[in-house]
Short mmCIF file of C-alpha atoms in Angstrom, two decimals:
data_model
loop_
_atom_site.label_atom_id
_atom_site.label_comp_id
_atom_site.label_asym_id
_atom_site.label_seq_id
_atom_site.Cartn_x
_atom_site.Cartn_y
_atom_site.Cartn_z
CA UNK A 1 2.90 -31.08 -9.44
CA UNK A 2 3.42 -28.26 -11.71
CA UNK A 3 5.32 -25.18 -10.01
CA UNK A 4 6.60 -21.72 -12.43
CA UNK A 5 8.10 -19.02 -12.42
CA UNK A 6 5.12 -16.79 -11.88
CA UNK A 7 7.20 -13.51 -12.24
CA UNK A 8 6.42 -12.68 -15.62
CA UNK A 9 2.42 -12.91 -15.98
CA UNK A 10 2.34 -11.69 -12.45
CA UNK A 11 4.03 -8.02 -12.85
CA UNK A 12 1.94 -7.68 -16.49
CA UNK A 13 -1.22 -7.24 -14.37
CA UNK A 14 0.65 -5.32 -10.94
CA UNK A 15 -0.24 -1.89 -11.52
CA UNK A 16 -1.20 1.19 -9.11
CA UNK A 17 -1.05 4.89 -9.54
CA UNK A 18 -0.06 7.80 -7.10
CA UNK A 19 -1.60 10.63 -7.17
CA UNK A 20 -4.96 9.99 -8.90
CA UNK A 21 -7.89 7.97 -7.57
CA UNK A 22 -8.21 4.85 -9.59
CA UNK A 23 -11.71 2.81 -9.33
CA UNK A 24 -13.87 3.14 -6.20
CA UNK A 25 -12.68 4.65 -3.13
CA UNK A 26 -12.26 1.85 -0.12
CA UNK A 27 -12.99 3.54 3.05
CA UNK A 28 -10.53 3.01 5.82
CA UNK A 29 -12.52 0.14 7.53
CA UNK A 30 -12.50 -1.80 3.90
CA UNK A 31 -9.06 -1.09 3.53
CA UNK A 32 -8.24 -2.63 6.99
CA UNK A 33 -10.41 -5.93 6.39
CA UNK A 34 -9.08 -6.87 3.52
CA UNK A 35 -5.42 -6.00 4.41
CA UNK A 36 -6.23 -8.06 7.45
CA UNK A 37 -8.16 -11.41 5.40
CA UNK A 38 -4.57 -10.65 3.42
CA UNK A 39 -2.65 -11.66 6.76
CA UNK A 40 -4.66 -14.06 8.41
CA UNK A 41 -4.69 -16.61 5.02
CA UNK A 42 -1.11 -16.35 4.58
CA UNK A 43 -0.51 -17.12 8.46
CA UNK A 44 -3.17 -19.87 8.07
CA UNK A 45 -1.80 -21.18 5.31
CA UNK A 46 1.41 -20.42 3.35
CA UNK A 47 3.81 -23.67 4.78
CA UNK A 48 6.82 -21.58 4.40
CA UNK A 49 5.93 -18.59 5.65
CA UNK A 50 8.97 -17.92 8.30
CA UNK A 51 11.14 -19.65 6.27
CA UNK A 52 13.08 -16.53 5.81
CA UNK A 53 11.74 -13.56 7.88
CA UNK A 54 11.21 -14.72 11.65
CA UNK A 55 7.67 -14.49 12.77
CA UNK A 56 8.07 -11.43 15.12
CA UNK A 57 10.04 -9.54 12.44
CA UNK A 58 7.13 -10.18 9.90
CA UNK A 59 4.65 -9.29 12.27
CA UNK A 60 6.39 -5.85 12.74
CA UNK A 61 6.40 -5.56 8.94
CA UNK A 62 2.45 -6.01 8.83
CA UNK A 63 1.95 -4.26 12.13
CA UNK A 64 3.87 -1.11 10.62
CA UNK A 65 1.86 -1.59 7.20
CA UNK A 66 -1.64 -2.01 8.65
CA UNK A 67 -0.88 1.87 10.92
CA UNK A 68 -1.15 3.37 7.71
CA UNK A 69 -5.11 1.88 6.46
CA UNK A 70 -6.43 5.49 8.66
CA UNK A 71 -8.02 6.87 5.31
CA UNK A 72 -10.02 6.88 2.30
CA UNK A 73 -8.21 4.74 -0.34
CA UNK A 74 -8.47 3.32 -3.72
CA UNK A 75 -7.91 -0.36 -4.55
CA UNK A 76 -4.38 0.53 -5.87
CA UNK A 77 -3.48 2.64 -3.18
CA UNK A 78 -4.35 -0.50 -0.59
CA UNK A 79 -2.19 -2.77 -3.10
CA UNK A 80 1.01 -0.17 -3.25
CA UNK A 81 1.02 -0.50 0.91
CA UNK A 82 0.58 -4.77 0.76
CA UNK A 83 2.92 -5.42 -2.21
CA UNK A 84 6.23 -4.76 0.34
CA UNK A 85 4.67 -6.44 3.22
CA UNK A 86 4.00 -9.12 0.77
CA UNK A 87 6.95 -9.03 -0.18
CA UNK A 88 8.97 -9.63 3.02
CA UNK A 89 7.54 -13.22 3.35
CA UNK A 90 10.73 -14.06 0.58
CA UNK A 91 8.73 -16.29 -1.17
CA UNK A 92 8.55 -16.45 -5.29
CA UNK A 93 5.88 -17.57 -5.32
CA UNK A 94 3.48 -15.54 -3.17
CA UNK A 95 2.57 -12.23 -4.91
CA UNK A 96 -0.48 -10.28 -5.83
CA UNK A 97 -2.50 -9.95 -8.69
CA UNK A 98 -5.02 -6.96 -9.74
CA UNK A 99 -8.75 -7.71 -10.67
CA UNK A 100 -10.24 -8.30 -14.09
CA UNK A 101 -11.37 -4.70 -13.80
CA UNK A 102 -7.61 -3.12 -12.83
CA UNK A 103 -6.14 -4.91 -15.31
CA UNK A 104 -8.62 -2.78 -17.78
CA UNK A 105 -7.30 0.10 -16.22
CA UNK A 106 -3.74 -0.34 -17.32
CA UNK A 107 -4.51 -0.39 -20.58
CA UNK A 108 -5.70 3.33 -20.61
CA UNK A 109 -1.84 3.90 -18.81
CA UNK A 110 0.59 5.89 -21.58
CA UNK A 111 3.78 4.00 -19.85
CA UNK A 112 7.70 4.64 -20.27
CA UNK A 113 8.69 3.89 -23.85
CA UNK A 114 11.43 1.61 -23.10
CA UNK A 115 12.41 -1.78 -21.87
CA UNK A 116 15.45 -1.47 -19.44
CA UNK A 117 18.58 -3.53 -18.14
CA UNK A 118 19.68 -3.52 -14.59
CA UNK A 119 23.47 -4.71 -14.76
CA UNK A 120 25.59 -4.00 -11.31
CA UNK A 121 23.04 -2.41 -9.99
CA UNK A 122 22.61 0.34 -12.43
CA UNK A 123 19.73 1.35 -15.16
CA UNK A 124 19.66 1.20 -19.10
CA UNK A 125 17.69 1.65 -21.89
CA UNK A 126 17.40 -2.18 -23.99
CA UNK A 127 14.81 -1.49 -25.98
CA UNK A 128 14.15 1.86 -27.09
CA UNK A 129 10.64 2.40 -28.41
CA UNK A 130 10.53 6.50 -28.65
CA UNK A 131 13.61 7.53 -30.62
CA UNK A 132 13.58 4.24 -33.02
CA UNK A 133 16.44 2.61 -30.85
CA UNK A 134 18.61 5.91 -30.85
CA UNK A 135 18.60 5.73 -26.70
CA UNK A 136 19.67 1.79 -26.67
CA UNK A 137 22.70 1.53 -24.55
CA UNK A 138 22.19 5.04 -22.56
CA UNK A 139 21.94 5.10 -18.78
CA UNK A 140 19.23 6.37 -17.15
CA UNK A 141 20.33 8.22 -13.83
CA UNK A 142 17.06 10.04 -13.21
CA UNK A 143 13.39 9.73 -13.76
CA UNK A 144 11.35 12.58 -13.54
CA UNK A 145 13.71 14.01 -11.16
CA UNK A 146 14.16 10.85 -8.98
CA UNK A 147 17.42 9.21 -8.86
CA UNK A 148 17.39 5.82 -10.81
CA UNK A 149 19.36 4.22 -7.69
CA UNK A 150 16.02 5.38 -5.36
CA UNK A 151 13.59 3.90 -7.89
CA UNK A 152 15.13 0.37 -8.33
CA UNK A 153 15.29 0.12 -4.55
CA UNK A 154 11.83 0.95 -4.09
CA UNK A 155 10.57 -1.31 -6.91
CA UNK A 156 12.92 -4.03 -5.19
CA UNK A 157 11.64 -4.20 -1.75
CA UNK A 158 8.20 -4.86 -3.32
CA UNK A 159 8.81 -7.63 -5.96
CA UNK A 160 8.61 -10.98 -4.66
CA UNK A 161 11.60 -13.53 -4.50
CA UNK A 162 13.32 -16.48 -3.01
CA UNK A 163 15.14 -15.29 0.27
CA UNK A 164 18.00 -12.75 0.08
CA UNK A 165 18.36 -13.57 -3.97
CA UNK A 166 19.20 -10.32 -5.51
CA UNK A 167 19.32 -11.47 -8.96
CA UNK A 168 15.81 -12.75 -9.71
CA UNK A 169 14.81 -9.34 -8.36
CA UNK A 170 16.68 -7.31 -10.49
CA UNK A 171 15.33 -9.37 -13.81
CA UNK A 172 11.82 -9.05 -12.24
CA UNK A 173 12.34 -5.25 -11.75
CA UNK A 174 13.81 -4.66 -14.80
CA UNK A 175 11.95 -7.31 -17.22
CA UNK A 176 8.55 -4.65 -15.58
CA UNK A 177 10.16 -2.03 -15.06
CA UNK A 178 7.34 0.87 -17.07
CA UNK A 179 4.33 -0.91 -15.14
CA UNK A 180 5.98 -1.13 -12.06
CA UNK A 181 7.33 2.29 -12.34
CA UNK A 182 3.70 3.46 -12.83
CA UNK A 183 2.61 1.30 -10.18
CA UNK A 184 4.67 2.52 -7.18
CA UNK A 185 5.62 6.35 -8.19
CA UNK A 186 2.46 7.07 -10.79
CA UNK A 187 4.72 8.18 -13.52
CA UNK A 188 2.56 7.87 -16.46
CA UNK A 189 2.66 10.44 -19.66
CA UNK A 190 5.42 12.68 -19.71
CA UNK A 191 9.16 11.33 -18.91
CA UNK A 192 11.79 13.33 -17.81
CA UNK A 193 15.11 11.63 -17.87
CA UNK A 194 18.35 11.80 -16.97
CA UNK A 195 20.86 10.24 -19.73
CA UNK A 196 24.19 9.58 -19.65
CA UNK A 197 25.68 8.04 -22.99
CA UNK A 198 27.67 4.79 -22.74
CA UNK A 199 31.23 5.96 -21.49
CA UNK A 200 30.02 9.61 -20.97
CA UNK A 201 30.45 11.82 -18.41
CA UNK A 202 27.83 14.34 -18.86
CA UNK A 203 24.11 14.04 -17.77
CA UNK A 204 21.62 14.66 -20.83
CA UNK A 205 17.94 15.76 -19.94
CA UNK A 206 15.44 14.58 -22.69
CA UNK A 207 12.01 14.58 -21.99
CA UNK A 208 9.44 11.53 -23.46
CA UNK A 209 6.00 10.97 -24.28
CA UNK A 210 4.10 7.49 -23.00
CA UNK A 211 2.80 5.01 -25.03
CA UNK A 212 -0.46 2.54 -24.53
CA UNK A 213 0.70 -0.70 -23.35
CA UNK A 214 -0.63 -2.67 -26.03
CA UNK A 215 0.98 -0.83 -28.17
CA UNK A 216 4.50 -1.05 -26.69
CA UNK A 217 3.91 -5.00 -26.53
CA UNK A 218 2.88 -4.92 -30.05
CA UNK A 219 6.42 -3.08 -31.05
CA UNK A 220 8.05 -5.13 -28.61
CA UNK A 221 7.28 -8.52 -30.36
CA UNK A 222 7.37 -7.17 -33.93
CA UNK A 223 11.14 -5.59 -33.58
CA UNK A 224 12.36 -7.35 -31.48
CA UNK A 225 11.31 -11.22 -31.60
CA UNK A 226 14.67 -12.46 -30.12
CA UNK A 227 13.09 -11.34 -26.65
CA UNK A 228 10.61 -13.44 -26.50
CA UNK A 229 11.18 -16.37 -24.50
CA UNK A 230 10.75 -19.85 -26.45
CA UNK A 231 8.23 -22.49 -26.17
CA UNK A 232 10.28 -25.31 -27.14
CA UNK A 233 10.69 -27.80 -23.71
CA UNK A 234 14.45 -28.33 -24.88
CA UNK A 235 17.36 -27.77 -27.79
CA UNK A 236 20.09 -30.44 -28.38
CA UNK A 237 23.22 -28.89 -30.23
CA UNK A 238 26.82 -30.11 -30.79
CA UNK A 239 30.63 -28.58 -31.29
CA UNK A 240 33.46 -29.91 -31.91
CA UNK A 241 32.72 -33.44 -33.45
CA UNK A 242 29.55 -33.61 -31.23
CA UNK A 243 32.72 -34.17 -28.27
CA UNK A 244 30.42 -31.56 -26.64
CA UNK A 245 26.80 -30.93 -26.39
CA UNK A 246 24.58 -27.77 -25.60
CA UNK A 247 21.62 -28.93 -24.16
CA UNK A 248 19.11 -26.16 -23.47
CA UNK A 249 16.00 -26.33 -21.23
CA UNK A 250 13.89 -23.54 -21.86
CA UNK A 251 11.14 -24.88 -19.24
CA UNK A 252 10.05 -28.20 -17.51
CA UNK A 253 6.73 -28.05 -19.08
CA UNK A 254 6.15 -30.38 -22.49
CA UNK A 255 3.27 -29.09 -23.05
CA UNK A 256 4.30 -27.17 -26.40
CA UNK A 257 5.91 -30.27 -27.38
CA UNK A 258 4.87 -33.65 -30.20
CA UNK A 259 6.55 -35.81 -27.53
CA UNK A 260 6.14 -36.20 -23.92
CA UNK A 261 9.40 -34.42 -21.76
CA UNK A 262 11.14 -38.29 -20.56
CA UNK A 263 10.92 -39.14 -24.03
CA UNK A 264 13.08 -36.09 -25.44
CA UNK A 265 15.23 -36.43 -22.75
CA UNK A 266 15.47 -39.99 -23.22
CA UNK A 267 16.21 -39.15 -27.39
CA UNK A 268 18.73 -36.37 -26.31
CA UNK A 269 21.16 -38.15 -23.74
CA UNK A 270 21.10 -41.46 -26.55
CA UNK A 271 21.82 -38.85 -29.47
CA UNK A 272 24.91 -37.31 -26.49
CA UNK A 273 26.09 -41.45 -26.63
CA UNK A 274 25.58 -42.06 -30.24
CA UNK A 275 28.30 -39.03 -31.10
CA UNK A 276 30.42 -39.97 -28.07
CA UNK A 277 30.09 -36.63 -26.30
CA UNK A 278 32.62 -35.39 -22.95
CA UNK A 279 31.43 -32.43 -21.68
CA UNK A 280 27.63 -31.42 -21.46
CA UNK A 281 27.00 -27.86 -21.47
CA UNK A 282 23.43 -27.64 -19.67
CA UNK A 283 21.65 -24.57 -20.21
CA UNK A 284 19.36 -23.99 -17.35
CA UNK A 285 19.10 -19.82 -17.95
CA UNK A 286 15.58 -18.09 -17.88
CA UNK A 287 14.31 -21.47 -17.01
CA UNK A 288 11.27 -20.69 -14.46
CA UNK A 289 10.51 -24.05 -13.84
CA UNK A 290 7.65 -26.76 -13.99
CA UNK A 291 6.83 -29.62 -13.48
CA UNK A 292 8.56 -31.32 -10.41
CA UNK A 293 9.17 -34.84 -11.70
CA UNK A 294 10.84 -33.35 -14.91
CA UNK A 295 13.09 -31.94 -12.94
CA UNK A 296 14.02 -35.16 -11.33
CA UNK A 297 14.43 -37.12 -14.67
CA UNK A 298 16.78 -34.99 -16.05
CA UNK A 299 18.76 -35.36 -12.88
CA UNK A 300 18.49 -38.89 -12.94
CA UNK A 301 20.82 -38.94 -16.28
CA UNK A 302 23.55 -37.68 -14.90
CA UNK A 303 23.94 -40.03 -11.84
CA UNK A 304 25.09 -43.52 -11.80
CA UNK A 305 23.95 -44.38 -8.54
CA UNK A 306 20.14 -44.23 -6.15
CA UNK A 307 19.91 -41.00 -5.03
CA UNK A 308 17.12 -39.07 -2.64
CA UNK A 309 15.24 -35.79 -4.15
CA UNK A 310 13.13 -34.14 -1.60
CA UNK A 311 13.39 -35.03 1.85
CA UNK A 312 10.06 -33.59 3.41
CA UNK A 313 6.88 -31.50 1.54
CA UNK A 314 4.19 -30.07 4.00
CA UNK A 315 1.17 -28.50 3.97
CA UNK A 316 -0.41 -26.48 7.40
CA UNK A 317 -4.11 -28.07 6.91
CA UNK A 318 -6.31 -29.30 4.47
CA UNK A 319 -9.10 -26.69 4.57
CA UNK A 320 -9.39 -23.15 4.27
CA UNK A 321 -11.58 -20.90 7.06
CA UNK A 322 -11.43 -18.59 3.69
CA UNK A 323 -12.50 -20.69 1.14
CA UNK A 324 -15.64 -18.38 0.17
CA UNK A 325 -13.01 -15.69 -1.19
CA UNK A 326 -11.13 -18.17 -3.34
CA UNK A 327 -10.78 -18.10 -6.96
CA UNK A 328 -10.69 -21.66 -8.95
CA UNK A 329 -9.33 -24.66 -6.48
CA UNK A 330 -9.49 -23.94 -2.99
CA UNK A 331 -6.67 -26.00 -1.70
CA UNK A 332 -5.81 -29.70 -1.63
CA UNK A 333 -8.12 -32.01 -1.24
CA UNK A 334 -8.20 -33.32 1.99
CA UNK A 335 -7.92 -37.18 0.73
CA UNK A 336 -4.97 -36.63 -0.99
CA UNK A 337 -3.35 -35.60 2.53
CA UNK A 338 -2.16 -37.71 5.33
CA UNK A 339 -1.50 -36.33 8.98
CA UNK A 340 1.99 -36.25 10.30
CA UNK A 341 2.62 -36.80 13.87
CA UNK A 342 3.50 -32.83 14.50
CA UNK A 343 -0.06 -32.38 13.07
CA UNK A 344 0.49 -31.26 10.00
CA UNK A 345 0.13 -32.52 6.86
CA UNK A 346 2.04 -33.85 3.83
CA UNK A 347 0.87 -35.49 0.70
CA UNK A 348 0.03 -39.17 0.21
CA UNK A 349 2.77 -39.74 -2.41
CA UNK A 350 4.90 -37.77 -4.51
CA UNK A 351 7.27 -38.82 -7.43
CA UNK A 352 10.24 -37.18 -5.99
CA UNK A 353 9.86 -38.34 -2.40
CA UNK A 354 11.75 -41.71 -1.49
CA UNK A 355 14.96 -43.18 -3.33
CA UNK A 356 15.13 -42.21 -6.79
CA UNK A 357 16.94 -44.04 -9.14
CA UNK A 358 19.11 -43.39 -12.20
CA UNK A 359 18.33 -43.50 -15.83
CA UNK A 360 19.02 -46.89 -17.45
CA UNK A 361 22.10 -44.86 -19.82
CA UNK A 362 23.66 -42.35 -17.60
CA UNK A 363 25.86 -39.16 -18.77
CA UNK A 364 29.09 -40.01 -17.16
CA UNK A 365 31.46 -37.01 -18.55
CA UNK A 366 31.79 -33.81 -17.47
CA UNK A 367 28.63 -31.00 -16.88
CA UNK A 368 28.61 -27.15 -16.94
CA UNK A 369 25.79 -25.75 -15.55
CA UNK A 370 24.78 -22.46 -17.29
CA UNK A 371 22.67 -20.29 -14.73
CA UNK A 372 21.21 -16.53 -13.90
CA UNK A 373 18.28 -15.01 -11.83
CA UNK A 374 15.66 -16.41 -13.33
CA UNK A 375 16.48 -20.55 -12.99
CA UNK A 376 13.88 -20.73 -10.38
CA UNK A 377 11.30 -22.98 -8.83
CA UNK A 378 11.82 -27.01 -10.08
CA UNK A 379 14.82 -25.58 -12.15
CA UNK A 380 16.63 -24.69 -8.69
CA UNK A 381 15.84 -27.67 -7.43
CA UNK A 382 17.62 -29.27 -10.30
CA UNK A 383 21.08 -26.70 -9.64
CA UNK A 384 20.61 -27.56 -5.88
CA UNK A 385 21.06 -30.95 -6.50
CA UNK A 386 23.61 -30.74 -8.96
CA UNK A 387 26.16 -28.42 -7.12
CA UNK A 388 25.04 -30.71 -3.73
CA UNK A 389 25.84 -34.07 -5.24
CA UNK A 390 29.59 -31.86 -7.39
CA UNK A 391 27.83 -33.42 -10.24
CA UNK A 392 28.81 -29.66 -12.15
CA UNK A 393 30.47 -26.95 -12.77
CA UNK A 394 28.30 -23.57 -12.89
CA UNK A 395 28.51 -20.39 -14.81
CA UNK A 396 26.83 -17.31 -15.21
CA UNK A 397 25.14 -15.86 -12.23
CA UNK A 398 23.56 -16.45 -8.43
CA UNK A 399 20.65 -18.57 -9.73
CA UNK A 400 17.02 -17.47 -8.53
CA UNK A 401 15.62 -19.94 -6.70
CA UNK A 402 16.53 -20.73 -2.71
CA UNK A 403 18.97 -24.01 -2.25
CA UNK A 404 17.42 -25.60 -0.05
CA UNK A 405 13.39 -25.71 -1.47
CA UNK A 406 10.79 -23.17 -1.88
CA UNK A 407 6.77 -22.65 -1.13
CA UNK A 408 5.02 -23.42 -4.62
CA UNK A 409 2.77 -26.58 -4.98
CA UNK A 410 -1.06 -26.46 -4.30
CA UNK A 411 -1.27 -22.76 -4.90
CA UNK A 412 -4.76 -20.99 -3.90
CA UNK A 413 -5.76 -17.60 -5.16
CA UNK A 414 -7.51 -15.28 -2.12
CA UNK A 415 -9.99 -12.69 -3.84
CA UNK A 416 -9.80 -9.51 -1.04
CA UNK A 417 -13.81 -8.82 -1.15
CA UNK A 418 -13.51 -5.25 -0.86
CA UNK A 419 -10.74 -4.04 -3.62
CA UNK A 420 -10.96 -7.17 -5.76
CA UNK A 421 -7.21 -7.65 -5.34
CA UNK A 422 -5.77 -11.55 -5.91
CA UNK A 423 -3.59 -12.42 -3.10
CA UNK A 424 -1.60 -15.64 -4.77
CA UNK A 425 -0.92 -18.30 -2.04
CA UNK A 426 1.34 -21.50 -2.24
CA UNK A 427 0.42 -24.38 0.57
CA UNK A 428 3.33 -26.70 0.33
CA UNK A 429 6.94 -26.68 1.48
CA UNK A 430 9.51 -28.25 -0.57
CA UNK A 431 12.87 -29.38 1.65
CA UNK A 432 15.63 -30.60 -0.62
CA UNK A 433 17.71 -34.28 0.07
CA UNK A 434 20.98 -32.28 0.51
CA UNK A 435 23.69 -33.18 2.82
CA UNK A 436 26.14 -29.90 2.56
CA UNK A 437 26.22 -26.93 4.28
CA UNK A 438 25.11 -23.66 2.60
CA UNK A 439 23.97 -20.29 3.00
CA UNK A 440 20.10 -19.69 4.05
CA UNK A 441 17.91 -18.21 1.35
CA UNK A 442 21.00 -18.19 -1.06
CA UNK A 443 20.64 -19.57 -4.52
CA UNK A 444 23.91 -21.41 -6.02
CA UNK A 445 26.56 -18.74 -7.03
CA UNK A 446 28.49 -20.11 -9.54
CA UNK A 447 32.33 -20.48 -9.44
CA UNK A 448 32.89 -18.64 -12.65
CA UNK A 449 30.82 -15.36 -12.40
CA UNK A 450 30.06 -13.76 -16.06
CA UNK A 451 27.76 -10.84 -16.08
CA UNK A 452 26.07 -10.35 -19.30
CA UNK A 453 26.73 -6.15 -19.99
CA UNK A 454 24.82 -3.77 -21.36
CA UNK A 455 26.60 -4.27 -24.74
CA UNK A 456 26.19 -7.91 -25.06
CA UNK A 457 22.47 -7.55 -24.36
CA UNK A 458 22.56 -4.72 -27.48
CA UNK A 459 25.14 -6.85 -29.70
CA UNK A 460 23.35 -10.46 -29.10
CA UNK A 461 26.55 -11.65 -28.19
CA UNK A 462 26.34 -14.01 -24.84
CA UNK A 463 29.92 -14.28 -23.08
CA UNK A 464 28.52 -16.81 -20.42
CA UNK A 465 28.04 -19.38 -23.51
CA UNK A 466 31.04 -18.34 -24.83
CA UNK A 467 32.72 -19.04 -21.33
CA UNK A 468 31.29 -22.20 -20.99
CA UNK A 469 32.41 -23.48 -24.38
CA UNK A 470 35.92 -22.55 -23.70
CA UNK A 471 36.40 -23.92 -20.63
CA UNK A 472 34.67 -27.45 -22.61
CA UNK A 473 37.34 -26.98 -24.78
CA UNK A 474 40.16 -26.52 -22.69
CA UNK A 475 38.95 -29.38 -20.42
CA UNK A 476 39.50 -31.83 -23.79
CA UNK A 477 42.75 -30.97 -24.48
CA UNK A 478 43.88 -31.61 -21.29
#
């Protein structure tokens, strides 16, 4: 079953705007019925949806959200008060979406010039599309008189995410930061900012004019190319004699691909024989996942002995007392189900249910695990496994994606009748096969933390690679 990292197309089409009306007004009884059909799919259906947030805790978060529906609202105004309750079910993969005619709307939006960084916490300017790159580097401490600090919160406890992760958050606030900025504090136009220069201690004002988005995507991809995330399935590379290999999975889709996934894994691991290789560098960064059984056979090469995946997938039921307000599928197909004994559900089969077993040629030396905020979804599964079964050795940063499983496969999307609003459900609940004890709704933090700073992001330069290859290198001369 296919699973993603749904972050990025997701926050291209979440926009609202403060302060002006936007579409047709929703009077307060609309407003309440859909954020209602919102909260009674999601308790119908989503498999995981206490996972992280205890049922009477939630239901205080909706309770306290639904007190404020007493008005006259436009569809954006209704989806700036669901996002954060939306957002406190800690799933990835549940999030909202804006209508055909919203998305429209966004398009008319002059946004902030700029494509920001959030490193420890604080904001800067990565791509600078105003002053020709002149602002790259800066800080931004203020925006239009708010404190940068205030605004990343905000932004933060609406954005969707695995558990207590804070460092998928911060790329998903930061890789969206202009339309979520318009979104939750309708800055649109004019910017005001608050700059302070890298190693400065003064606070420069400069004020900025917005630009279409289509236009800033357009820049975006013609200056800066390097940004743009690849749509290769995988990269073998070699140092050192080919003693070590860089193997670099960009996604678990093959879809992009000549050959099928198995059979460039199957080419890369013989090519990592052929030369004799030690010490695999495996690049699992900005990998947002796929499909599940991908995930699995790369695993499989770098065990020797059967091993057990998932231990338990379930779904609530196999209809939906919705199904009229669903867009495309609505659900899984009730054949395809079998009941449990606790009376719920859980697919007939599954590739990654049962004893797996290893790849005929194994990788038997020794694996660094390259990791950040966005190796999510099936790619998280993959880390889980590997830190669970000491398989590797992990750099970079708290990966995005919860340890022990997620809510993803069988995803339905709920159409709110009223404001057009996409409410993006998944049905199923992945549990890992893991034996060790670790922290809930915590992704793997690796043992060698190596934040990538403002400067590297500006220079190209990547110091968690460079980490990785010298500790490969000092691990063969021992």
């Amino acid at each position: 079953m296919r699973r993603s990292h749904l972050k990025a197309w997701l926050a291209l089409t979440l926009l609202a705007a403060t302060g002006a009306a936007c579409g047709a007004t929703l009077t307060a009884q609309q407003a309440r019925e859909d954020f209602a059909l919102a909260r009674r799919a999601l308790e119908e259906v989503h498999a995981g949806l206490y996972r992280y947030t205890p049922k009477a805790q939630l239901d205080r978060v909706f309770d306290a959200a639904a007190s404020g529906l007493d008005h006259p609202m436009d569809e954006l105004q209704l989806l700036r008060v669901l996002a954060p309750a939306v957002a406190a079910v800690r799933c990835g993969h549940t999030a909202l979406r804006l209508s055909p005619a919203l998305k429209a709307q966004r398009e008319q939006a002059l946004l902030l010039p700029l494509n920001v960084s959030i490193v420890r916490g604080r904001l800067y300017i990565l791509r600078d599309f105003a002053r020709t790159g002149a602002l790259a580097g800066r800080e931004i401490v203020s925006l239009n008189g708010v404190p940068s600090a205030a605004v990343i919160a905000r932004l933060d406890a609406a954005t969707a995410g695995d558990g207590f992760i804070a460092t998928g958050r911060a790329r998903d606030v930061a890789h969206t930061f202009k339309e979520l900025l318009y979104a939750h504090f309708g800055m649109q136009g004019k910017f005001a900012l608050g700059l302070r220069a890298p190693q400065g201690r003064g606070v420069e004002q400069m004020d900025l004019d917005g630009q279409p988005y289509a236009a800033l995507k357009a820049l975006a991809a013609s200056r800066y190319p390097q940004d743009r995330p690849s749509d290769k399935f995988a990269q073998l590379s070699f140092f050192d004699d080919g003693k070590i290999a860089r193997l670099q999975v960009f996604n678990f889709s093959d879809r992009e691909e000549a050959e099928e996934g198995p059979t460039i894994l199957k080419k890369a691991f013989a090519s990592m024989a052929a030369k004799g290789t030690q010490t695999l560098l495996l690049d699992l960064r900005d990998n947002g996942g796929g499909e599940d059984a991908l995930g699995k056979r790369l695993f499989s090469y770098l065990v020797d002995a059967p091993f057990p995946y998932y231990q338990d997938l379930m779904i609530k039921r196999p209809g939906l007392s919705f199904a009229q307000y669903v867009e495309g599928e609505a659900g899984v197909p009730a054949d395809a189900l079998v009941q449990r004994p606790d009376g719920l559900y859980a697919p007939r089969k599954h590739p990654n249910l049962g004893i797996q077993q290893p790849a005929q040629a194994t990788f038997k030396g020794k694996v660094i695990a390259l990791i950040n905020g966005w190796s999510f979804s099936t790619t998280a599964e993959l880390i889980t496994q590997l830190h669970d079964k000491r398989r590797a050795s992990f750099v970079g940063e708290e990966s995005g994606g919860a340890y022990h499983g997620n809510t993803s496969g069988g995803e339905v999307t709920l159409v709110l009748p009223n404001s057009g609003l996409r409410v993006h459900i998944p049905l199923m609940a992945y549990t890992l096969a893991v034996s060790g004890q670790h922290a809930v709704g915590r992704g793997v933090v690796p043992e060698v933390e190596v934040l990538s700073e403002i400067e590297d992001q500006l220079s190209g330069r990547d110091p968690q690679m460079e980490r990785a290859l010298a500790m490969a290198r000092f691990s063969q001369a021992r």
